[in-house]
Short mmCIF file of C-alpha atoms in Angstrom, two decimals:
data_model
loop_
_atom_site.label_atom_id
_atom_site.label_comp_id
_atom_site.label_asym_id
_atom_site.label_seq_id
_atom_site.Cartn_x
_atom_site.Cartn_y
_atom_site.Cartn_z
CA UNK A 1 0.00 0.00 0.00
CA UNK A 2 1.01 3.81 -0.78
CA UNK A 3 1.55 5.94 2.41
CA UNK A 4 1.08 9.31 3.44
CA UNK A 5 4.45 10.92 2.86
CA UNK A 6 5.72 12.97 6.13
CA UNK A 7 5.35 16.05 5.04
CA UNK A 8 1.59 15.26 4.49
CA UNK A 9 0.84 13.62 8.53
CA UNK A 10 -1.56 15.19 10.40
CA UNK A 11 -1.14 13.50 13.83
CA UNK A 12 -4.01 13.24 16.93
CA UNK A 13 -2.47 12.25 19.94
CA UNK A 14 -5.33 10.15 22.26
CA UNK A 15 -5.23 10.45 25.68
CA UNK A 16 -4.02 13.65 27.10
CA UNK A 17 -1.89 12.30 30.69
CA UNK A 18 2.02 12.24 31.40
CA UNK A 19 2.90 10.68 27.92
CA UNK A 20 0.22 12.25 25.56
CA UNK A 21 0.61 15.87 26.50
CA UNK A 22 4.00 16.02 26.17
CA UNK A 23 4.00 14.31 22.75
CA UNK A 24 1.22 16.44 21.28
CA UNK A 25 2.79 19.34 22.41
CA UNK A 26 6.29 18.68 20.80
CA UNK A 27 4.63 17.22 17.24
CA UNK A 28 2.21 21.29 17.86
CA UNK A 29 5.53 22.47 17.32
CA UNK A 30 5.88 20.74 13.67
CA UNK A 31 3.05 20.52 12.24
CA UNK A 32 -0.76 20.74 12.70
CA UNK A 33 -1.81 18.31 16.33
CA UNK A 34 -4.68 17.57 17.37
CA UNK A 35 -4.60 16.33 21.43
CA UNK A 36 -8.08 14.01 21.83
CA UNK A 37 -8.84 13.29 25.46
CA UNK A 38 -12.26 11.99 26.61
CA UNK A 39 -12.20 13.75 29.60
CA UNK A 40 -13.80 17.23 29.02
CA UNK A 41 -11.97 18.84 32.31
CA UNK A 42 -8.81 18.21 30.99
CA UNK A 43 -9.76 19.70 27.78
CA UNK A 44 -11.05 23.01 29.19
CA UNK A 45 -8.24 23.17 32.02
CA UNK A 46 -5.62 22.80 28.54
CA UNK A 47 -7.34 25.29 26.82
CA UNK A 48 -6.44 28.06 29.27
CA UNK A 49 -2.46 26.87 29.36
CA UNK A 50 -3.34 24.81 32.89
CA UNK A 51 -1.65 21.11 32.73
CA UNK A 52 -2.96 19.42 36.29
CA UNK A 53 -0.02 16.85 36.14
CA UNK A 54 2.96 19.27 36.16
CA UNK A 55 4.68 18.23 33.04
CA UNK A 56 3.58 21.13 31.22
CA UNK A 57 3.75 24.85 32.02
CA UNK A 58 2.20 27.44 30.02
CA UNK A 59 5.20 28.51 28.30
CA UNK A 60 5.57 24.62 27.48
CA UNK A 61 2.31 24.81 25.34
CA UNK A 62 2.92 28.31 24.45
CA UNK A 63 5.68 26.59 21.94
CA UNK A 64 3.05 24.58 19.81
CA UNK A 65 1.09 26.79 17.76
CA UNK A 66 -0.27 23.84 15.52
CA UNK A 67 -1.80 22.13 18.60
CA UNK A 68 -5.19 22.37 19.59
CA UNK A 69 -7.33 20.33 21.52
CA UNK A 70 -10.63 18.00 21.30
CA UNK A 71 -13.08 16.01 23.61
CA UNK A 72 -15.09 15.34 20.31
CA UNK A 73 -14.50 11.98 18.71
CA UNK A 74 -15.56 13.38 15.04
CA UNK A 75 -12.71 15.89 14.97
CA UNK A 76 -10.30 13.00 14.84
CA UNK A 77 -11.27 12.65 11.59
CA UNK A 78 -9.45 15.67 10.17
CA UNK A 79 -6.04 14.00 11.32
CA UNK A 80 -4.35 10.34 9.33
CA UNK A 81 -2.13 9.58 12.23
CA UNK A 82 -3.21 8.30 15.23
CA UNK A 83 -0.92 8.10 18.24
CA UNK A 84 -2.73 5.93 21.26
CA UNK A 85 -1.39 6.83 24.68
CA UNK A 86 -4.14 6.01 27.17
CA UNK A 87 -3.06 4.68 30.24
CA UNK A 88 -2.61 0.41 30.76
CA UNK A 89 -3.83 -0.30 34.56
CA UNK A 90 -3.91 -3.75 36.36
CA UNK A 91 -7.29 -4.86 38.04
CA UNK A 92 -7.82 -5.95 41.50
CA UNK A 93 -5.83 -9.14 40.88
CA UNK A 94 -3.20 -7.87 39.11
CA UNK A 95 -4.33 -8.42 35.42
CA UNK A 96 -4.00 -6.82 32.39
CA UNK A 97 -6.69 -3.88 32.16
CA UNK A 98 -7.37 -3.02 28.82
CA UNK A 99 -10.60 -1.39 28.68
CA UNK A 100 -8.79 2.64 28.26
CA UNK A 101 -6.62 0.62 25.42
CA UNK A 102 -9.76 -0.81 23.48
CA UNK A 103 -12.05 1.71 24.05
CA UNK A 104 -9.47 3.99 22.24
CA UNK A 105 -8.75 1.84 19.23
CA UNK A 106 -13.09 1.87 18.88
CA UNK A 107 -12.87 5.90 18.37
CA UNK A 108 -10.18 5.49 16.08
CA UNK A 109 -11.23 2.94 14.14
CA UNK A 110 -14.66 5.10 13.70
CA UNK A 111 -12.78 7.85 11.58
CA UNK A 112 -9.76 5.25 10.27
CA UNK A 113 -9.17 5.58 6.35
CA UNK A 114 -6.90 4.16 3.82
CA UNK A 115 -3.57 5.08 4.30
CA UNK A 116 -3.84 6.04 7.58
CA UNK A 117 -1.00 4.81 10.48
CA UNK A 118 -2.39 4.13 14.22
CA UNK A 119 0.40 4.17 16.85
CA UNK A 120 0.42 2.84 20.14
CA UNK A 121 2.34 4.37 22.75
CA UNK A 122 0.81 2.52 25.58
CA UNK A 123 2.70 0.11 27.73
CA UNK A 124 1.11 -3.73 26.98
CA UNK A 125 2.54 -7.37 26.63
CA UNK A 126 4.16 -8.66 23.31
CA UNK A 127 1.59 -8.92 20.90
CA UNK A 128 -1.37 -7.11 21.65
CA UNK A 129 -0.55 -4.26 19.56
CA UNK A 130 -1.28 -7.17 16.46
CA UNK A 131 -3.72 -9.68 18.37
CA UNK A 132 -6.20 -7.45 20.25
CA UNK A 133 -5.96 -3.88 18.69
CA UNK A 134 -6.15 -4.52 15.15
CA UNK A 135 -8.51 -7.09 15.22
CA UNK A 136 -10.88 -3.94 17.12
CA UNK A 137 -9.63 -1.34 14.38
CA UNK A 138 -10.57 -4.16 11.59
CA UNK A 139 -14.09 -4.94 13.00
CA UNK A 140 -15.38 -0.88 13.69
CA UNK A 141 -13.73 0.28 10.68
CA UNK A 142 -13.91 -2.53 7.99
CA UNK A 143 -10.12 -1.98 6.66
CA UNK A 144 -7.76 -4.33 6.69
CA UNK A 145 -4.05 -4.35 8.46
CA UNK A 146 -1.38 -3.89 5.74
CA UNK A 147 -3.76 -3.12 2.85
CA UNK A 148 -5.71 -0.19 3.80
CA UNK A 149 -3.76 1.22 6.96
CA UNK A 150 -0.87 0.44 9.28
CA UNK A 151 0.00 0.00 12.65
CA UNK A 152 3.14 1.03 14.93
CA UNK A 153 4.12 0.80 18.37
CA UNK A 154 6.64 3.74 19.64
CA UNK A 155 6.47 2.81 23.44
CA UNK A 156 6.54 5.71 25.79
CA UNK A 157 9.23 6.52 28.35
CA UNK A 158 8.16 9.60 30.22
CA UNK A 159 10.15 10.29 33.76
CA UNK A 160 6.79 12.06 35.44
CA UNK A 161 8.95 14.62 37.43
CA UNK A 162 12.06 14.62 35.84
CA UNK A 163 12.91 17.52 34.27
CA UNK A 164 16.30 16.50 32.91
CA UNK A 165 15.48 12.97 30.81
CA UNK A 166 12.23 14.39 28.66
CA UNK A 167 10.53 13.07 25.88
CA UNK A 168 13.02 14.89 23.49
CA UNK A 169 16.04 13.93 25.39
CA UNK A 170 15.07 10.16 25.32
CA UNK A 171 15.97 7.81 22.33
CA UNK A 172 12.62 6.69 21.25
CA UNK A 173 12.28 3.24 20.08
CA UNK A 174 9.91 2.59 17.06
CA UNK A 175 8.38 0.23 14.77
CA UNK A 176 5.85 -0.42 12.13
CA UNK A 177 3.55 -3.18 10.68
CA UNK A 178 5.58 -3.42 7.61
CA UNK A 179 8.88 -2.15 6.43
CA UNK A 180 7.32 0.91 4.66
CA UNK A 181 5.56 1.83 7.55
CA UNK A 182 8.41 1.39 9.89
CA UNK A 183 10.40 3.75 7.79
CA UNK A 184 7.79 6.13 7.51
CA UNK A 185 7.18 6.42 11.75
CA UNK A 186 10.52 6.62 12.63
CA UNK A 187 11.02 9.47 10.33
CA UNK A 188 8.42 11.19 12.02
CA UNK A 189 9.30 10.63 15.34
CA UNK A 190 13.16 11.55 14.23
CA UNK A 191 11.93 15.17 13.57
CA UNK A 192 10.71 15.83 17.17
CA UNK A 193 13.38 13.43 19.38
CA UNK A 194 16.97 15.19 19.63
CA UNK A 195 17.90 12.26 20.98
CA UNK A 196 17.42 10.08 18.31
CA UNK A 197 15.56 7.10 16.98
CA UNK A 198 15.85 3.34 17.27
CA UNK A 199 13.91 1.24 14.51
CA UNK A 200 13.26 -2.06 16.14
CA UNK A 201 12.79 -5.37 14.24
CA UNK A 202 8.91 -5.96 14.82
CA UNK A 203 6.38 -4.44 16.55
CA UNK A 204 6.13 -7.50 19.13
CA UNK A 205 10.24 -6.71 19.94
CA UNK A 206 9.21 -3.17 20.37
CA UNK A 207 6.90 -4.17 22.97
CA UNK A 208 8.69 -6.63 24.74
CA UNK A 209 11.52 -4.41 25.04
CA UNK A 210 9.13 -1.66 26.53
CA UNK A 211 7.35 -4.43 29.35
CA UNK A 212 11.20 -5.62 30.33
CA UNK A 213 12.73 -2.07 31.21
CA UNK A 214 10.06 -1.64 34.10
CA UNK A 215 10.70 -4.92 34.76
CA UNK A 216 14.62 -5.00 35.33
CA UNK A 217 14.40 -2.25 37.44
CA UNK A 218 11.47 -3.82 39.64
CA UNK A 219 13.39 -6.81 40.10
CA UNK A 220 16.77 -4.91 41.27
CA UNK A 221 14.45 -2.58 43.86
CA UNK A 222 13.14 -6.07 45.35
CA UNK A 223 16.86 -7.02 45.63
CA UNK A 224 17.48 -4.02 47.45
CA UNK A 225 14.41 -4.42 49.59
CA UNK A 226 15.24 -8.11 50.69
CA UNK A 227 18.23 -6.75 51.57
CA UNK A 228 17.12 -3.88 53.88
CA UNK A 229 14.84 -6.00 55.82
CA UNK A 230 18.21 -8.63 56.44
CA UNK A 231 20.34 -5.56 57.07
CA UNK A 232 17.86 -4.32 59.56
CA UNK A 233 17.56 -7.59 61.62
CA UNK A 234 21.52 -7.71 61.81
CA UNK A 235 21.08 -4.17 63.05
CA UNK A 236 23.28 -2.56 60.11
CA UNK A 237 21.88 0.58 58.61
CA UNK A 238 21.63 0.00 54.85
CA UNK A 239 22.61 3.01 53.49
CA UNK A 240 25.76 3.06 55.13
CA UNK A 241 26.02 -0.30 53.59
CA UNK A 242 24.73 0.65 50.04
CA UNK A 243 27.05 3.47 50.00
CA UNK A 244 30.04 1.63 51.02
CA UNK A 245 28.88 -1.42 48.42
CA UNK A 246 29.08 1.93 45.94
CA UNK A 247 32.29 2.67 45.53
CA UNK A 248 32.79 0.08 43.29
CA UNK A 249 32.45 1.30 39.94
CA UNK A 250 29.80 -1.41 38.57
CA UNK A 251 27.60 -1.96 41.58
CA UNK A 252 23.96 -0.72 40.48
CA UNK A 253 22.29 2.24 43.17
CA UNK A 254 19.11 1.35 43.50
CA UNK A 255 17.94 2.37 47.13
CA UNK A 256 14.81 0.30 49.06
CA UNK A 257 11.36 1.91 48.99
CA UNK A 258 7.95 1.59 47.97
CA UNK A 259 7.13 0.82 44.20
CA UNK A 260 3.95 1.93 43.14
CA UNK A 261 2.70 4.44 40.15
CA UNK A 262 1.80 3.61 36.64
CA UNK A 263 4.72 1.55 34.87
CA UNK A 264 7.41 -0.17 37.84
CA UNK A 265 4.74 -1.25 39.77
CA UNK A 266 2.08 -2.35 36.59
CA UNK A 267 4.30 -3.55 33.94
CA UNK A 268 5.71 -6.13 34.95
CA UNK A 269 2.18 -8.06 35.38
CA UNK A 270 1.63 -7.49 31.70
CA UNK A 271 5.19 -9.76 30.90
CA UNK A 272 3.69 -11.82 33.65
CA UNK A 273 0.38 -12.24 32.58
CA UNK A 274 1.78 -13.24 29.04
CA UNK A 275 4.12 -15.49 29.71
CA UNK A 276 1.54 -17.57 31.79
CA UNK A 277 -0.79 -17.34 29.01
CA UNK A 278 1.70 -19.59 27.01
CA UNK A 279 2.32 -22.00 29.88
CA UNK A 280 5.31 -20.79 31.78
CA UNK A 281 5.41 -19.14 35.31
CA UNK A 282 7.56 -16.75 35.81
CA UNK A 283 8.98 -17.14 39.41
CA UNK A 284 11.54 -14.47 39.78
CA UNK A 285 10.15 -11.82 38.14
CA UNK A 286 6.36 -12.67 40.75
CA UNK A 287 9.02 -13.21 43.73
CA UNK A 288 10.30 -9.68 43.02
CA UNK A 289 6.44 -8.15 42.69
CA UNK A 290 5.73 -10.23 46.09
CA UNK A 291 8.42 -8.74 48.07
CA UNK A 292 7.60 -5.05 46.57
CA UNK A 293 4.17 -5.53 47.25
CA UNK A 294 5.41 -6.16 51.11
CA UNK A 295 6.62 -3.37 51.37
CA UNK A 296 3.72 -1.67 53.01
CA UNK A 297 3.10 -3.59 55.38
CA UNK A 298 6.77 -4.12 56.30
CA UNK A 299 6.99 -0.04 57.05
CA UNK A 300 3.62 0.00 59.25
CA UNK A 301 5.14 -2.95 61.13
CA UNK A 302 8.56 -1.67 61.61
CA UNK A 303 6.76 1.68 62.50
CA UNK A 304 4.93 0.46 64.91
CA UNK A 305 7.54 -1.86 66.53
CA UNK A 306 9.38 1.48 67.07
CA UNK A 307 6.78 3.19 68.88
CA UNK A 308 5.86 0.39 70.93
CA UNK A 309 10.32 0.66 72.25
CA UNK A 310 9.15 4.00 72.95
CA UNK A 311 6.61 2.90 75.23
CA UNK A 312 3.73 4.76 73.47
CA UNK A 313 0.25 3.42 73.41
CA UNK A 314 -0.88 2.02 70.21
CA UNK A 315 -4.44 2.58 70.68
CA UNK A 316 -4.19 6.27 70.87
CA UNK A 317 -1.57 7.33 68.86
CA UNK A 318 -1.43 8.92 66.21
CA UNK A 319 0.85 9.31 62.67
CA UNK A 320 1.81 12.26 60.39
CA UNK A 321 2.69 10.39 56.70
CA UNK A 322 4.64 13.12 54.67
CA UNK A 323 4.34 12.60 51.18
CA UNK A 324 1.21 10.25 49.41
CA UNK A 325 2.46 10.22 45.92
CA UNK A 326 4.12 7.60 44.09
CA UNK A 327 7.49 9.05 44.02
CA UNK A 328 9.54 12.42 44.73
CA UNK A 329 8.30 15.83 43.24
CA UNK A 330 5.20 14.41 41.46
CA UNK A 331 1.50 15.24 41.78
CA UNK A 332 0.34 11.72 40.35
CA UNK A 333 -1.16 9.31 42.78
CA UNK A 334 -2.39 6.68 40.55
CA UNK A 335 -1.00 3.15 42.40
CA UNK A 336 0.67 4.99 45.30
CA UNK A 337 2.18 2.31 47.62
CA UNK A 338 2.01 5.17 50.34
CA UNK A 339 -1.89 4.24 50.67
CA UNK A 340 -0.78 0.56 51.58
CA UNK A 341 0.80 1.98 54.36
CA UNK A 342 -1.59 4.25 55.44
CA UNK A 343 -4.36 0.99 55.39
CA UNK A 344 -1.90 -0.88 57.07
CA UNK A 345 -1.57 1.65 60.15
CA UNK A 346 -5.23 1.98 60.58
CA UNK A 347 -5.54 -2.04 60.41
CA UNK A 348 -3.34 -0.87 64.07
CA UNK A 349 -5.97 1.66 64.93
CA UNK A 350 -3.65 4.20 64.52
CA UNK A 351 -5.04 7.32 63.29
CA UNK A 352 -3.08 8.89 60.37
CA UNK A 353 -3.08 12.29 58.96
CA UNK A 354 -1.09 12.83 55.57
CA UNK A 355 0.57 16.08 54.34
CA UNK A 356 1.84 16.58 50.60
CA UNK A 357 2.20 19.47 49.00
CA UNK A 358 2.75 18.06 45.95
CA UNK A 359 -0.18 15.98 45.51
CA UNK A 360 -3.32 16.63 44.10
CA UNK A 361 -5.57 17.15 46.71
CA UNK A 362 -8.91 16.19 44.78
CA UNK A 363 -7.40 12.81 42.91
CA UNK A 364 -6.49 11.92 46.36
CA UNK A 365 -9.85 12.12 47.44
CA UNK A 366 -11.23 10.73 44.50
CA UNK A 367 -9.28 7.95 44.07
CA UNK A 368 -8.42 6.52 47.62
CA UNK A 369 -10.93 8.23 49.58
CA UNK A 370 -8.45 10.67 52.04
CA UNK A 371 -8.59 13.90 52.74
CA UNK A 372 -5.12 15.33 52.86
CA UNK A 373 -3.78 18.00 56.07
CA UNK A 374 -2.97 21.17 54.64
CA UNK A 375 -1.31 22.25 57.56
CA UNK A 376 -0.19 19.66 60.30
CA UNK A 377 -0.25 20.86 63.88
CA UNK A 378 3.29 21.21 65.79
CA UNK A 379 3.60 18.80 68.80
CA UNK A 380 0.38 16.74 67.51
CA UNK A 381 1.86 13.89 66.33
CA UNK A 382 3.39 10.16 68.38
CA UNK A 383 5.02 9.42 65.19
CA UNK A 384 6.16 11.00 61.81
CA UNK A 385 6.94 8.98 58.62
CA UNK A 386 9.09 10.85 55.94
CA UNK A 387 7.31 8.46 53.01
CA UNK A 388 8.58 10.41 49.99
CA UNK A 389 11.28 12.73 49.35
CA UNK A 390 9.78 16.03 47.70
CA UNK A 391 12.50 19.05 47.72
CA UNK A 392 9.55 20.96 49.59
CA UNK A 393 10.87 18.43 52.59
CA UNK A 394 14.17 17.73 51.53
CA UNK A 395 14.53 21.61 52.48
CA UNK A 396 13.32 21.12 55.88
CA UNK A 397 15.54 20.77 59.02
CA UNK A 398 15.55 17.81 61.11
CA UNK A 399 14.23 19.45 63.53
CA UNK A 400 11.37 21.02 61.61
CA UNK A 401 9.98 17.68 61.18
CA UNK A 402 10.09 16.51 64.71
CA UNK A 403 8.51 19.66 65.66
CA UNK A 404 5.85 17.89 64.62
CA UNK A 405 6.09 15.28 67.12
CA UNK A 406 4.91 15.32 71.01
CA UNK A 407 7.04 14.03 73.65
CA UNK A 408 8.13 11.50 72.98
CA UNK A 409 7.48 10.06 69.13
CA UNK A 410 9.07 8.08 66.29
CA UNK A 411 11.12 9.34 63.33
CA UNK A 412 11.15 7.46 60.32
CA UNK A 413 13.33 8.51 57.32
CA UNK A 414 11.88 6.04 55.04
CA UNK A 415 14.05 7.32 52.06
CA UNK A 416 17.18 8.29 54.14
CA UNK A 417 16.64 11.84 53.59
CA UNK A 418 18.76 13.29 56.80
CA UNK A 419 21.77 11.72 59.02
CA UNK A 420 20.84 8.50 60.64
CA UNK A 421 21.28 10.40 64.03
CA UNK A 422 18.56 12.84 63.40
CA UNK A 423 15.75 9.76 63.17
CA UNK A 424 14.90 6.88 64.65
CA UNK A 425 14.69 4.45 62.03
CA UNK A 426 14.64 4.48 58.07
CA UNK A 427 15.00 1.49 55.63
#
């Protein structure tokens, strides 16, 4: 089949989060973008220059004059390329969810014509992209793979947070149905990524290479983790340990902590879920998501086992939890492990207050049912629990967050933030 040529792609980007906005606003900057989310808040709040998950400021959108924005399916239809970004959640027992994923390729497929390329961004298991999208673009369009359109899967790699390693600044892996169509995506991607392109062999090596980088690095955290809870019952403080391990000029620093959000914590059930769909189980790579999964618990018991040295009374204490998103300088609390511990502290009967200035206050609510403390009260507190690391804390004195505490209370530096001496326990 004949494809567009570049010069001639109109791209929509679908779904409108931490990888869609930034992608539709550097492709605004080439040529004429159309970002599609079905959420009409997000449309309005973009409209005005307001981006709720931080990635974006005003000036950021400011630099894509060809981008505009649509919560109406039938606009989609002035665009040829379709890039699907929408997120890929687990369910309640840790399966693949991919109701935002199928639900997207419907609305495409209801304006898909010949020629046109759909692109999938999202993170999913080798070989969905081929056998459960395009079967859903076939059936609600009535084209056929490879002789009317095209698929591609570019999988994302968005740092939510980072503000060094952006979607420019990343090589972008990509691939295409056929060879024509591989050569035609990664030339379009090459004109917004600095950092270059990588044209993978298939689409199904694209995608397996996407689920396995989440994956590594889960699997090296749980390492870490094991070793924290050994370290702590031979009464050796594992930073002091990690950093001495660190001089070494190959040893990996990865620090212990919770692993929750959107891709560490999710992707590697999609490899997972795969693999035991073809008959094999995957034991290291479940062992690792067991002992990360722990983790909660392991903090409210470790918390708790320091209060109770303390001599303070369980049943009428109470906890400040600083930080509630899923990792440093980040409003996104999608998957935050930091709820886990908060459950797991009221399974005590503690009661627990939570401060973050970073998060957003209304998701919070909305998704996990807590109300956050603006403004914790000095000397309120029987225990505090530094849970992640935002500047807006890192900034803080010791003794600023002990203030918190009454007389006496628990310390715990979860993320080794300050000296060992200034708290009384951190992983």
């Amino acid at each position: 089949m004949i494809l567009h040529k570049p010069d001639a792609l109109k791209v929509a980007v679908i779904g409108l989060g931490y990888v869609g906005l930034p992608l539709a606003v550097a492709f605004g900057a080439k040529r004429p973008t159309l970002g599609f989310d079905i959420n009409t808040a997000r449309i309005a709040q973009l409209r005005t220059g307001h981006d709720t998950t931080q990635e974006m400021g005003p000036e950021d959108l400011a630099t894509a004059p060809h981008l505009t924005f649509s919560d109406q399916a039938q606009d989609l239809a002035a665009c040829n390329t379709y890039i699907i970004a929408v997120p890929t959640p687990i369910d309640a027992h840790k399966r693949p969810d991919l109701t935002p994923l199928l639900r997207a390729s419907e609305i495409v497929a209801g304006v898909l014509r010949p020629r046109d390329i759909v692109i999938y961004e999202s993170t999913v298991f080798p070989g969905a992209t081929e056998e459960v999208c395009v079967p859903i673009l076939e059936q609600h369009s009535g084209l056929e793979l490879n002789r009317d359109f095209c698929v591609g899967y570019s999988p994302e790699r968005i740092n939510p947070g980072d503000k060094t390693h952006q979607l420019t600044s990343i090589c972008k892996v990509t691939s295409g149905s056929t060879p024509d169509a591989a050569d035609l995506i990664d030339t379009l991607y090459a004109q917004i990524i600095t950092a270059g392109t990588y044209k993978a062999d298939s689409i199904r090596v694209a995608e397996a290479a996407k689920v396995i980088e989440n994956t590594q690095r889960d699997l090296n955290i749980a390492l870490i983790n094991e070793l924290a809870v050994i370290f702590n019952k031979l009464e050796l403080d594992t930073e002091a340990v990690l950093k001495t391990a660190g001089t070494k000029w190959n040893f990996l620093p990865f620090r212990p902590g919770l692993v929750g959000g959107h891709c560490i914590g999710v992707d590697p059930y999609y490899l997972t879920h795969k693999a035991q769909e073809i008959g094999h189980h995957p034991e290291i790579i479940l062992a690792g998501r067991r002992i990360n999964d722990g983790m909660s618990d392991y903090v409210a018991s470790q918390m708790v086992k320091a209060m109770l040295k303390k001599s303070i009374a369980i049943a009428e204490a109470s906890v400040l939890i600083l930080g509630v998103t899923f990792k440093e300088n980040c409003p996104d609390v999608r998957n935050s492990k930091v709820i886990d511990v908060v459950e797991a502290l009221q399974d005590y009967r503690l009661a627990v207050d939570v401060h973050d200035p970073e998060a957003d206050a209304d998701a919070t609510r909305a998704q996990h049912g807590l109300d956050l403390v603006m403004q914790p009260s000095k000397g309120s507190y029987d225990a505090v629990l530094l849970a992640v690391p935002h500047d807006a804390f890192r900034k803080m004195r010791a003794e600023d967050i002990h203030a918190y505490g009454r007389s006496p209370h628990v310390f715990f530096d979860m993320k080794s933030v300050f000296p060992i001496s200034d708290s009384d326990l951190r992983l």
